[in-house]
Coordinates of C-alpha atoms and ligand atoms in Angstrom, one line a residue:
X217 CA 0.0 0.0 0.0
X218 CA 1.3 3.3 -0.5
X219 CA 2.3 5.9 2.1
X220 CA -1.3 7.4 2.8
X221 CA -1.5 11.2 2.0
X222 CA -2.5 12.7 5.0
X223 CA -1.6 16.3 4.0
X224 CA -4.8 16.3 1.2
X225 CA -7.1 14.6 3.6
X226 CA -6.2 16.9 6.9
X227 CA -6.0 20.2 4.9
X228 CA -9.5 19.9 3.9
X229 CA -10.6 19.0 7.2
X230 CA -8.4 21.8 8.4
X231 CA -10.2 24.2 5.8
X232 CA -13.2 23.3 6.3
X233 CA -12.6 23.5 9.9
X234 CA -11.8 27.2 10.0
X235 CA -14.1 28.6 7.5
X236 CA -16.7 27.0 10.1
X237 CA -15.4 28.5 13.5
X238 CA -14.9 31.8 11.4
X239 CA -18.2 31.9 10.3
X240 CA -19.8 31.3 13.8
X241 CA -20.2 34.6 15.3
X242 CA -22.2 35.5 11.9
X243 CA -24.1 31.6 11.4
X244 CA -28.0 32.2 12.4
X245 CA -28.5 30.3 15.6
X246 CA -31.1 28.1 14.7
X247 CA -32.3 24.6 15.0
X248 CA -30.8 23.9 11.3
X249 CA -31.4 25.3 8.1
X250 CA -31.9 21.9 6.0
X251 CA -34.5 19.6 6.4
X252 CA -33.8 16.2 7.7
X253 CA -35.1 14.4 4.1
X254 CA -32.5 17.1 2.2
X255 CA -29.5 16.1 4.5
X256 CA -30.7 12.0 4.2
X257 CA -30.5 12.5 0.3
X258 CA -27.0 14.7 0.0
X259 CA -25.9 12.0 3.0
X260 CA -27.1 8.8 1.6
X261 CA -27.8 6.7 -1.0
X262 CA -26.6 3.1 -1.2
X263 CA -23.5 2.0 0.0
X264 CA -20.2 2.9 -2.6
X265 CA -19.4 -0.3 -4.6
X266 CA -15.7 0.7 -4.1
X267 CA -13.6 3.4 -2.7
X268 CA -12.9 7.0 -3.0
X269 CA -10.2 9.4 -2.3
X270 CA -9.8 10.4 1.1
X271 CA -9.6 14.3 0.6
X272 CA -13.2 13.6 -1.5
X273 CA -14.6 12.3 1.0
X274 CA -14.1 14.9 3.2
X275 CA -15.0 17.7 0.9
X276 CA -18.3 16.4 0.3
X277 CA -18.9 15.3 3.8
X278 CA -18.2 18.8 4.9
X279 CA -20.6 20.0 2.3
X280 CA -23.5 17.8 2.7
X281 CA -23.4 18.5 6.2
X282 CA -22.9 21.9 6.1
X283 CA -26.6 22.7 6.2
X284 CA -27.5 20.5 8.9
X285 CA -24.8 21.8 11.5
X286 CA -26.2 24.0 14.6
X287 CA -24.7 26.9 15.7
X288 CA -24.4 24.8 19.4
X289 CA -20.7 26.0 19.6
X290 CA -22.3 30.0 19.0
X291 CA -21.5 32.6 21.9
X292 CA -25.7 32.6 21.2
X293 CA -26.3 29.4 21.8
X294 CA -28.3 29.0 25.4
X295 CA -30.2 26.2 24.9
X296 CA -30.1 23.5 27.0
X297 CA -27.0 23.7 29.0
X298 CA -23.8 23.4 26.2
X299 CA -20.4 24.7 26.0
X300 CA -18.1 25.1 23.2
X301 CA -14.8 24.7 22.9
X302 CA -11.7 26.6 23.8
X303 CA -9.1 26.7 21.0
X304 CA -6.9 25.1 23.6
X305 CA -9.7 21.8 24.1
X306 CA -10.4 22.0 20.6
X307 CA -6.5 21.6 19.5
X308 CA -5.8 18.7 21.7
X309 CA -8.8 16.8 20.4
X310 CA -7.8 17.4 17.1
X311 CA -4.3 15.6 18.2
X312 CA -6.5 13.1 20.4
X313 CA -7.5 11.5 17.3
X314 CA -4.2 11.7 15.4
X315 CA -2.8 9.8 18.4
X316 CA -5.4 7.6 18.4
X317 CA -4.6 5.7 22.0
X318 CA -6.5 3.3 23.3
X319 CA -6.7 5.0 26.8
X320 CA -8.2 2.0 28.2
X321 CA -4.8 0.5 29.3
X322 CA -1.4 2.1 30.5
X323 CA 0.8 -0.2 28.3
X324 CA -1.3 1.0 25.2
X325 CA -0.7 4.9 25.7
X326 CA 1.3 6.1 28.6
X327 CA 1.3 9.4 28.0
X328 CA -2.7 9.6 28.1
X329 CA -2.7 7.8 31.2
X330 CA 0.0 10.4 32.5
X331 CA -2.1 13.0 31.5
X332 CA -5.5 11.8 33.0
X333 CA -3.4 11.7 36.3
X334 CA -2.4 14.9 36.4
X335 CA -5.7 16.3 34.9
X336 CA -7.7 14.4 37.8
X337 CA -5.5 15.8 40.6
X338 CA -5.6 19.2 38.8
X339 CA -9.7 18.5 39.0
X340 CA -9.6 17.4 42.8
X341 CA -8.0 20.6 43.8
X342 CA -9.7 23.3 42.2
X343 CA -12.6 22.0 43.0
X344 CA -12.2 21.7 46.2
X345 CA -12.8 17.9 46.8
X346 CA -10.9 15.7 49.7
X347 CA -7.7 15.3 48.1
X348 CA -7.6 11.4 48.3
X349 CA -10.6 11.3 46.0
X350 CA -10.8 8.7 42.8
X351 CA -11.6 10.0 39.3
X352 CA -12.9 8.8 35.7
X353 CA -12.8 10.5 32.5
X354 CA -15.8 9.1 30.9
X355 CA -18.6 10.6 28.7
X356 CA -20.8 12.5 30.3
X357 CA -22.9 12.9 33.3
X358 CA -25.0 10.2 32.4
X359 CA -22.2 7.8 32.9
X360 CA -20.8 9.8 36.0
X361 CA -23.8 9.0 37.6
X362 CA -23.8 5.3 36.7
X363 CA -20.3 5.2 37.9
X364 CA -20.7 7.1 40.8
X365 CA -23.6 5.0 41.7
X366 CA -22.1 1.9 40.8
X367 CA -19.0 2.4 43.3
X368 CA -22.6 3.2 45.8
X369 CA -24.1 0.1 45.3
X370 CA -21.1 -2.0 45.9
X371 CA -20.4 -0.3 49.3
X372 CA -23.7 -0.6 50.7
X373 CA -23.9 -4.1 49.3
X374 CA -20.4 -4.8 50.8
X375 CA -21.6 -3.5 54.2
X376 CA -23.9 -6.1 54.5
X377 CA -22.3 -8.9 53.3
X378 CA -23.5 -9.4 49.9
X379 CA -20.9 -9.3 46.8
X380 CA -22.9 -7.7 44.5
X381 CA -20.1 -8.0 41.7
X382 CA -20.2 -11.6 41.8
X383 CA -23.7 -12.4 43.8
X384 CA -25.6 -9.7 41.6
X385 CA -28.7 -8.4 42.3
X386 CA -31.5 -11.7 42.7
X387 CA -32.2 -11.8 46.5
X388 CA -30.1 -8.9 47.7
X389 CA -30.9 -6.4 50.3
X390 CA -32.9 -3.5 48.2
X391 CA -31.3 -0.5 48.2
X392 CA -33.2 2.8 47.9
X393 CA -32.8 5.8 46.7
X394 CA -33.9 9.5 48.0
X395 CA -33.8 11.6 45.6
X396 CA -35.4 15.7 44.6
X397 CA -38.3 15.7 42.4
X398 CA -36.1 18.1 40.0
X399 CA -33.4 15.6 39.8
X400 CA -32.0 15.0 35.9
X401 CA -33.5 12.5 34.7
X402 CA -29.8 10.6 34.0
X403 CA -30.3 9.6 37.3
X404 CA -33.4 7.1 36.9
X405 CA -31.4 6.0 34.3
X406 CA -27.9 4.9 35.7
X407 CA -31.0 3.5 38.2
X408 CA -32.1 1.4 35.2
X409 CA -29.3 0.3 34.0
X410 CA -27.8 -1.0 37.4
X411 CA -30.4 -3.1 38.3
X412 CA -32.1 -0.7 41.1
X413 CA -34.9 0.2 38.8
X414 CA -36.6 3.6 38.8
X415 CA -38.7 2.3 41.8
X416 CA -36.4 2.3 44.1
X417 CA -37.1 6.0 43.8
X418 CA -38.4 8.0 47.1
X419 CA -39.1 11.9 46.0
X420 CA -38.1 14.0 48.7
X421 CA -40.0 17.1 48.3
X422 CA -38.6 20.2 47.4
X423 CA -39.2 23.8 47.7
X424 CA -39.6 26.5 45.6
X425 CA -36.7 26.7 43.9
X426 CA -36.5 23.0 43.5
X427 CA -34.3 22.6 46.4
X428 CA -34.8 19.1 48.3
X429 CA -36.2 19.9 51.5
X430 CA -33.9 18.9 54.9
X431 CA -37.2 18.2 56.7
X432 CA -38.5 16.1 54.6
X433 CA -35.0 13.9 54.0
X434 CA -34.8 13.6 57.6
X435 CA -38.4 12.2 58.3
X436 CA -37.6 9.9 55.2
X437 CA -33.9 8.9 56.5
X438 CA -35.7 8.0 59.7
X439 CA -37.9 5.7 58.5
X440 CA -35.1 3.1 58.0
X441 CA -35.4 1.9 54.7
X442 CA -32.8 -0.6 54.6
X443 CA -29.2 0.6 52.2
X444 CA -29.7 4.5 51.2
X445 CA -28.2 6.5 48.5
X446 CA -29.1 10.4 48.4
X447 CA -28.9 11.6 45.1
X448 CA -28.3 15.3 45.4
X449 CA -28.1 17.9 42.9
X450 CA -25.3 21.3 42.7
X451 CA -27.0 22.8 39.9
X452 CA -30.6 22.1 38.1
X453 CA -31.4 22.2 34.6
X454 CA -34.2 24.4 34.8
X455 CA -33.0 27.1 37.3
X456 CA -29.6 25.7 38.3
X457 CA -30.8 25.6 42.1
X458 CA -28.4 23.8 44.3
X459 CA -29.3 21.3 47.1
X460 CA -28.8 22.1 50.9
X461 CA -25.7 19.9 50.9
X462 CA -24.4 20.1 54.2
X463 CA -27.9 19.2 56.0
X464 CA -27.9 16.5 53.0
X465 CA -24.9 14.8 53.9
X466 CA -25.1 15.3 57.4
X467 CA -28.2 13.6 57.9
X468 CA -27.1 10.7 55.4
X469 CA -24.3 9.6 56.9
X470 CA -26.1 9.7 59.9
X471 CA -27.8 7.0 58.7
X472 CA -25.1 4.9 57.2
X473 CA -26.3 6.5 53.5
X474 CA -24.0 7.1 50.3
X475 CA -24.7 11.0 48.8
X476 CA -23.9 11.8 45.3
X477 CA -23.9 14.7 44.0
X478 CA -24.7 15.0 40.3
X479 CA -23.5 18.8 39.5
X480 CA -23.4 18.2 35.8
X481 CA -23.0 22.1 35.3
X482 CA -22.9 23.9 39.3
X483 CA -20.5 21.8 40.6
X484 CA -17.8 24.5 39.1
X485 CA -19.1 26.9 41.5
X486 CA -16.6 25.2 43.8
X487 CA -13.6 26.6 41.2
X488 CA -14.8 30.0 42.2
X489 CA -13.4 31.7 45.3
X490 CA -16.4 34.0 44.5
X491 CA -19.6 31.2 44.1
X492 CA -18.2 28.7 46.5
X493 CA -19.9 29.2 49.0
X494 CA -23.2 28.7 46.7
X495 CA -22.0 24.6 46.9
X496 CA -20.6 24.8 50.4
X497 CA -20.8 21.3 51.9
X498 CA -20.3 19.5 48.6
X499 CA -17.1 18.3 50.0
X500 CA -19.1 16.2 52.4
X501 CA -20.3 13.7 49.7
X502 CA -19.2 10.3 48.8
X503 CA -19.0 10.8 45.1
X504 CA -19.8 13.7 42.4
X505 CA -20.8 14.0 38.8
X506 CA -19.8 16.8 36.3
X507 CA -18.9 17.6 32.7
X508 CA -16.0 19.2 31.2
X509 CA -18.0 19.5 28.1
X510 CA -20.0 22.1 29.8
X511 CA -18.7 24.9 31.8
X512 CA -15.0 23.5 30.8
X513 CA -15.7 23.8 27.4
X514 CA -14.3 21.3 26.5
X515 CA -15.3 19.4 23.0
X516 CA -17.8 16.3 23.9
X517 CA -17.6 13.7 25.0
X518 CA -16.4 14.7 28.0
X519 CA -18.0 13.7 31.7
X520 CA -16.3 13.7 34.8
X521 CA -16.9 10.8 38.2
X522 CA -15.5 11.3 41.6
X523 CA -15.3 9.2 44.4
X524 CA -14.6 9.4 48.0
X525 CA -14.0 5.7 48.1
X526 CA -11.6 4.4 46.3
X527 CA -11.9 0.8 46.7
X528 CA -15.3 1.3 46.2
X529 CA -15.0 2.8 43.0
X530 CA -12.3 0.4 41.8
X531 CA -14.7 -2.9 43.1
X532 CA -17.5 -1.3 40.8
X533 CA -15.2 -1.0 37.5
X534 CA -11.9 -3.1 37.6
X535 CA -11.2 -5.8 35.1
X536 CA -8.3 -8.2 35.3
X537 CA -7.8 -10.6 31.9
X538 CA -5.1 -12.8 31.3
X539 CA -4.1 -10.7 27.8
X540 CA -4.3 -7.7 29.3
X541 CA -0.6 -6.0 30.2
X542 CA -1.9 -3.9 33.1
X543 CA 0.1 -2.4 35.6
X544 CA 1.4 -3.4 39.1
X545 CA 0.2 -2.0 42.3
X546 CA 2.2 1.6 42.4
X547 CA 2.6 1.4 38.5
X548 CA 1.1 3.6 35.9
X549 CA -3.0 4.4 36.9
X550 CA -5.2 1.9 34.7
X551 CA -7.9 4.2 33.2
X552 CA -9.8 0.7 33.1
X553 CA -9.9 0.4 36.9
X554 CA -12.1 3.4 37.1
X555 CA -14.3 3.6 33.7
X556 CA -17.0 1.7 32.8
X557 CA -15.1 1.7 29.1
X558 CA -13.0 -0.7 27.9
X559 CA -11.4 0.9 24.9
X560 CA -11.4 4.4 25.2
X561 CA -10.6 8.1 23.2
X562 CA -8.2 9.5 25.5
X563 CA -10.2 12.3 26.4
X564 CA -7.9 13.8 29.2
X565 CA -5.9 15.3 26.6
X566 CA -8.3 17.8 25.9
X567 CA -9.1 18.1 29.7
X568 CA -5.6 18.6 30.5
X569 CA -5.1 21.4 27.6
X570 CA -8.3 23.2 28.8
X571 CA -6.9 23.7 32.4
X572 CA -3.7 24.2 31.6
X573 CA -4.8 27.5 29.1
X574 CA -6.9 28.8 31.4
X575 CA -5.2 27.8 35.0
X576 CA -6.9 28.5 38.4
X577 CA -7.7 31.8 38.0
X578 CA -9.3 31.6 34.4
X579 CA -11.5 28.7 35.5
X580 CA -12.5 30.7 38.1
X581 CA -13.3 33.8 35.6
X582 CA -14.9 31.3 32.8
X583 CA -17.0 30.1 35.6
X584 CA -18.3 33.9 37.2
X585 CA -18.3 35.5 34.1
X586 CA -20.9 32.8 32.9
X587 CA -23.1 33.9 35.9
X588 CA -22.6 37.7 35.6
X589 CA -24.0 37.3 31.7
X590 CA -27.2 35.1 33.2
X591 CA -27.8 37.9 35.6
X592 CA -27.2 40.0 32.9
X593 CA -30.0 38.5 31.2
X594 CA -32.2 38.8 34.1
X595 CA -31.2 42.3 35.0
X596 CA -32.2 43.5 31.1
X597 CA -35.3 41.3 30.5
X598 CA -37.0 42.0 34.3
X599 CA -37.9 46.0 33.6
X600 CA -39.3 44.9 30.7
X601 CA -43.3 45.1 30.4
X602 CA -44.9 41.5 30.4
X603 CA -41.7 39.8 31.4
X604 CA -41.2 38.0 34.5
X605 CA -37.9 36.7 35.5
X606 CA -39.3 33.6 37.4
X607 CA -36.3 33.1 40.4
X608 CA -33.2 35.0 41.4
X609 CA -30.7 34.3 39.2
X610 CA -28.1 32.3 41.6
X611 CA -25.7 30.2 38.9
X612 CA -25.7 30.2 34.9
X613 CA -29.2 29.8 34.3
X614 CA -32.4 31.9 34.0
X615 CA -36.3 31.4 34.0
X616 CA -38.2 33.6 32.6
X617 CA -42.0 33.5 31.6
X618 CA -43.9 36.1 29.2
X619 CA -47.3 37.4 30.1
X620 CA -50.0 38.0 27.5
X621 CA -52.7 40.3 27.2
X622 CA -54.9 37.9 27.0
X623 CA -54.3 36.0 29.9
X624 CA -53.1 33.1 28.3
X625 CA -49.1 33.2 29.8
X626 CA -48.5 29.8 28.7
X627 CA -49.4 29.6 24.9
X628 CA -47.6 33.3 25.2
X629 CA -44.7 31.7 26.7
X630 CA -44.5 29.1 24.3
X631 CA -44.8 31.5 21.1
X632 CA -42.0 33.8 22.0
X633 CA -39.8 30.5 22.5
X634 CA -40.8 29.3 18.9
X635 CA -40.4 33.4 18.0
X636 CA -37.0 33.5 19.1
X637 CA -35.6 30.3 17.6
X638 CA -37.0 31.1 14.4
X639 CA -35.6 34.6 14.5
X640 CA -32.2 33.0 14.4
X641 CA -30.4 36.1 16.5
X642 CA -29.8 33.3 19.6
X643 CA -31.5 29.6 21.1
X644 CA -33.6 29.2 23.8
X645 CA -35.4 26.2 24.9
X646 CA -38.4 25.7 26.7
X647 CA -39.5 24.1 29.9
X648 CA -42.3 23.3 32.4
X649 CA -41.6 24.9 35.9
X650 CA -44.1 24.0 38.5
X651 CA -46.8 23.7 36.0
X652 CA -45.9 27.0 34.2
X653 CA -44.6 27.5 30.5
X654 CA -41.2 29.0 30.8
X655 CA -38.2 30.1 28.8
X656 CA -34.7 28.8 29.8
X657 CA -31.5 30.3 29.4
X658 CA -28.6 28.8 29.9
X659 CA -25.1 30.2 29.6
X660 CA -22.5 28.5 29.3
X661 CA -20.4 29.2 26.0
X662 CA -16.9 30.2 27.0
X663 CA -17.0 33.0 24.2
X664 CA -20.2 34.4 24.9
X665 CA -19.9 37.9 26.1
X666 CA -22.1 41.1 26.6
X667 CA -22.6 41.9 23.4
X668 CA -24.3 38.2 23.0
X669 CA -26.5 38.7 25.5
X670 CA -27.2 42.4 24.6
X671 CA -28.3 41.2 21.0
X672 CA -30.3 38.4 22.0
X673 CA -32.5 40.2 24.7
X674 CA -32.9 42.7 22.0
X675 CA -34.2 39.5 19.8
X676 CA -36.3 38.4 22.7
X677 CA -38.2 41.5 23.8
X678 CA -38.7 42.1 19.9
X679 CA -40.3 38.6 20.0
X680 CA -42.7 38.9 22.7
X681 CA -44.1 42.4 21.1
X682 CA -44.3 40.7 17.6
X683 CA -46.2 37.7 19.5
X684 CA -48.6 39.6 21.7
X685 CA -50.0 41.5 19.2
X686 CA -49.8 38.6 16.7
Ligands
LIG973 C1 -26.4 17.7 31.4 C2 -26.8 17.1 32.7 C3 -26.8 15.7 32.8 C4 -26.5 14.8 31.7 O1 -25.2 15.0 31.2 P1 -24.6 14.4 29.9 O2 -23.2 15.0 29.9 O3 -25.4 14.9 28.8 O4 -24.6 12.9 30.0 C5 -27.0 15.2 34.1 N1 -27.3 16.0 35.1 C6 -27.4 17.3 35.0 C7 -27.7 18.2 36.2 C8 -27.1 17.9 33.7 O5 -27.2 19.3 33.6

């Protein structure tokens, strides 16, 4: 075979790379501009009989696809809760996939084993956590909380006797779960897909701002329901509203419980000297969730698991196989030991570029400057006639509702929503908070600044006088 040509194939990606991010403070910020049938015919078609050119194949994937990218990586993007990517993330996963490790095992690609190490203890100290505390680099939140809960359901287990690992779950001690009524809904599913089930699930009620209520934990706790995990939350979806943590895990351990915290998106309060005190307590818990795709801005798929047990953690994911070369007690740390993964993308490089750019004191600023532009958002829509800015804006995230003349706030709500993601100026999703219609905003883009939010809230305002008197 000959020597591949990598310079044709990676200057079109390279191209096509840059005319993208250049073009993305101008790109509308909509859903997509193609239709899904369009982007299936440019796309598809019946397998090639035989091969083509690399550097084709880029160019007319970039092409066809074009259309059907969204502006998600937009300093106007505030839907949902989604980051970008700093050109320092971006760069080393660019160079993640040229390296292509497996960062499953040490032997297979030291230097991204070295790399999560020193990523994970960079983690562990700017956010504050015990200092002994375990760590995986795996996709997302959804498979921080499995992890998380994994490592809980083997200690609980393990307290009692029963081997869960190699016993499973037929005739074992049921463990439940207390959990906020505005938990994420990742949550019932690591439940699922460990066995639990989704009924294992006691809602602990919560208060206004979807807080879980102490009182009502407590009278729960004290019920003695057998092995308890307390799934707690730094940071909503809707209105990024953070559990009373200390009280949580207080009362828990109490009790003999396991808390984890899934702070998907608050739990980087705790990297500001400024907002720390919004998670105080979170230290406290036995294991933690969050994303460096998120507030890290960091490309996905990037999730982040913590542990304050070790061997717990380790019990819940290690694998030992005879073909495996894995390392010896004090060796190189085994990525595999930690992730529910077996072959992996050796995410930590971009992890480890991310921190590095920014250091301390720029995670810190990513992280507040975030929350100044959602108050900013608050501070500019609030005056506004008709507009109601539904809670205090505490983290990155804002609720806001739009009163009609009619009377009719929710179908209003819901128009200006549909108003402002057609308009293309900025993206908003909607939501249901307690029973009420309601914009969300979320900000989390590392570029956004005031001029962003400026714009849109000029976009916004222009949508809910368009749709009141449409
Ligand atoms: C985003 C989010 C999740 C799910 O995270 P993924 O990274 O999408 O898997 C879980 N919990 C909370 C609070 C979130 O915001």
């Amino acid at each position: 075979m000959l020597h591949p040509d990598w310079q044709a194939a990676l200057s079109v990606a390279h191209r096509h790379s840059l005319d993208f991010l250049n073009g993305l403070p101008d790109r509308p910020v909509r859903a997509a501009n193609a239709d899904y049938r369009k982007l299936m015919d440019a796309l598809g078609g019946p397998i090639p009989e035989g091969p083509t050119d690399a550097s084709e194949v880029i160019e007319s994937l970039a092409l066809a696809a074009e259309p059907g990218l969204v502006a998600t990586p937009s300093g106007r993007f505030f839907g949902f809760v989604i980051g970008g990517s700093t050109p320092a993330a971006l760069a080393a996963d660019w160079l993640t996939g040229v390296w292509d490790q497996n960062a499953g095992l040490a032997v297979a690609g030291p230097a991204a084993s070295a790399v999560e190490e020193v990523a994970g203890s960079w983690l562990v100290d700017i956010l504050g956590l015990p200092s002994h505390v375990s760590f995986g680099l795996v996709t997302g939140a959804q498979m921080a909380n499995f992890t998380a809960l994994a490592a809980a359901r083997h200690q609980l287990l393990a307290d009692l006797g029963w081997p869960v690992e190699e016993a499973g779950l037929f005739g074992a001690p049921r463990i439940r779960v207390l959990a906020g009524s505005s938990r994420h809904d990742s949550i019932d599913r690591a439940l699922r897909f460990l066995g639990l089930g989704t009924e294992a699930v006691v809602e602990i009620g919560t208060d206004a701002a979807g807080r879980m209520r102490p009182d009502d934990l407590a009278t729960e706790l004290s019920r003695n329901g057998g092995p308890t995990i307390v799934c707690a939350q730094a940071g909503g979806v809707n209105g990024g509203s953070v559990d009373p943590l200390t009280e949580i895990c207080t009362a828990t351990h109490e009790h003999g419980g396991w808390v984890h915290v899934d702070g998907a998106f608050g739990l980087w309060a705790a990297a500001s000297p400024r907002l720390r005190d919004q998670v105080e307590g979170v230290e406290l818990a036995d294991s933690w969730t969050t994303d460096a795709h998120k507030m890290l801005n960091v490309p996905y798929d990037s999730g982040l698991v913590f542990c304050a047990h070790p061997d717990a953690h380790r019990a819940a994911m290690q694998v030992r196989a005879a073909y495996l070369v894995q390392a010896e007690e004090g060796g190189p740390r085994e990525a595999l030991d930690y992730n529910p993964e077996f072959s992996r993308r050796a995410r930590g490089f971009a992890v480890y570029a991310a921190l590095r750019a920014l250091g301390r004191s720029g995670v810190a600023d990513l992280v507040e400057q975030r929350c100044a532009l959602a108050a900013r958002f608050a501070s500019l829509l609030a005056p506004v006639e008709g507009v109601e800015v539904i809670q205090p804006v505490t983290f990155n995230q804002v609720m806001v509702r739009f009163h009609s003349p009619d009377g009719d706030h929710d179908a209003h709500t819901r128009r200006v929503i549909q108003a402002v993601q057609d308009d293309g100026t900025c993206w908003m999703s909607g939501t249901v908070w307690q029973d009420r219609a309601a914009m969300r905003i979320s900000v989390a883009n590392w570029s956004t600044d005031e001029s962003d939010v400026d714009r849109s809230v000029e976009a916004i305002i222009r949508c809910h006088s368009a749709a009141a008197l449409a």
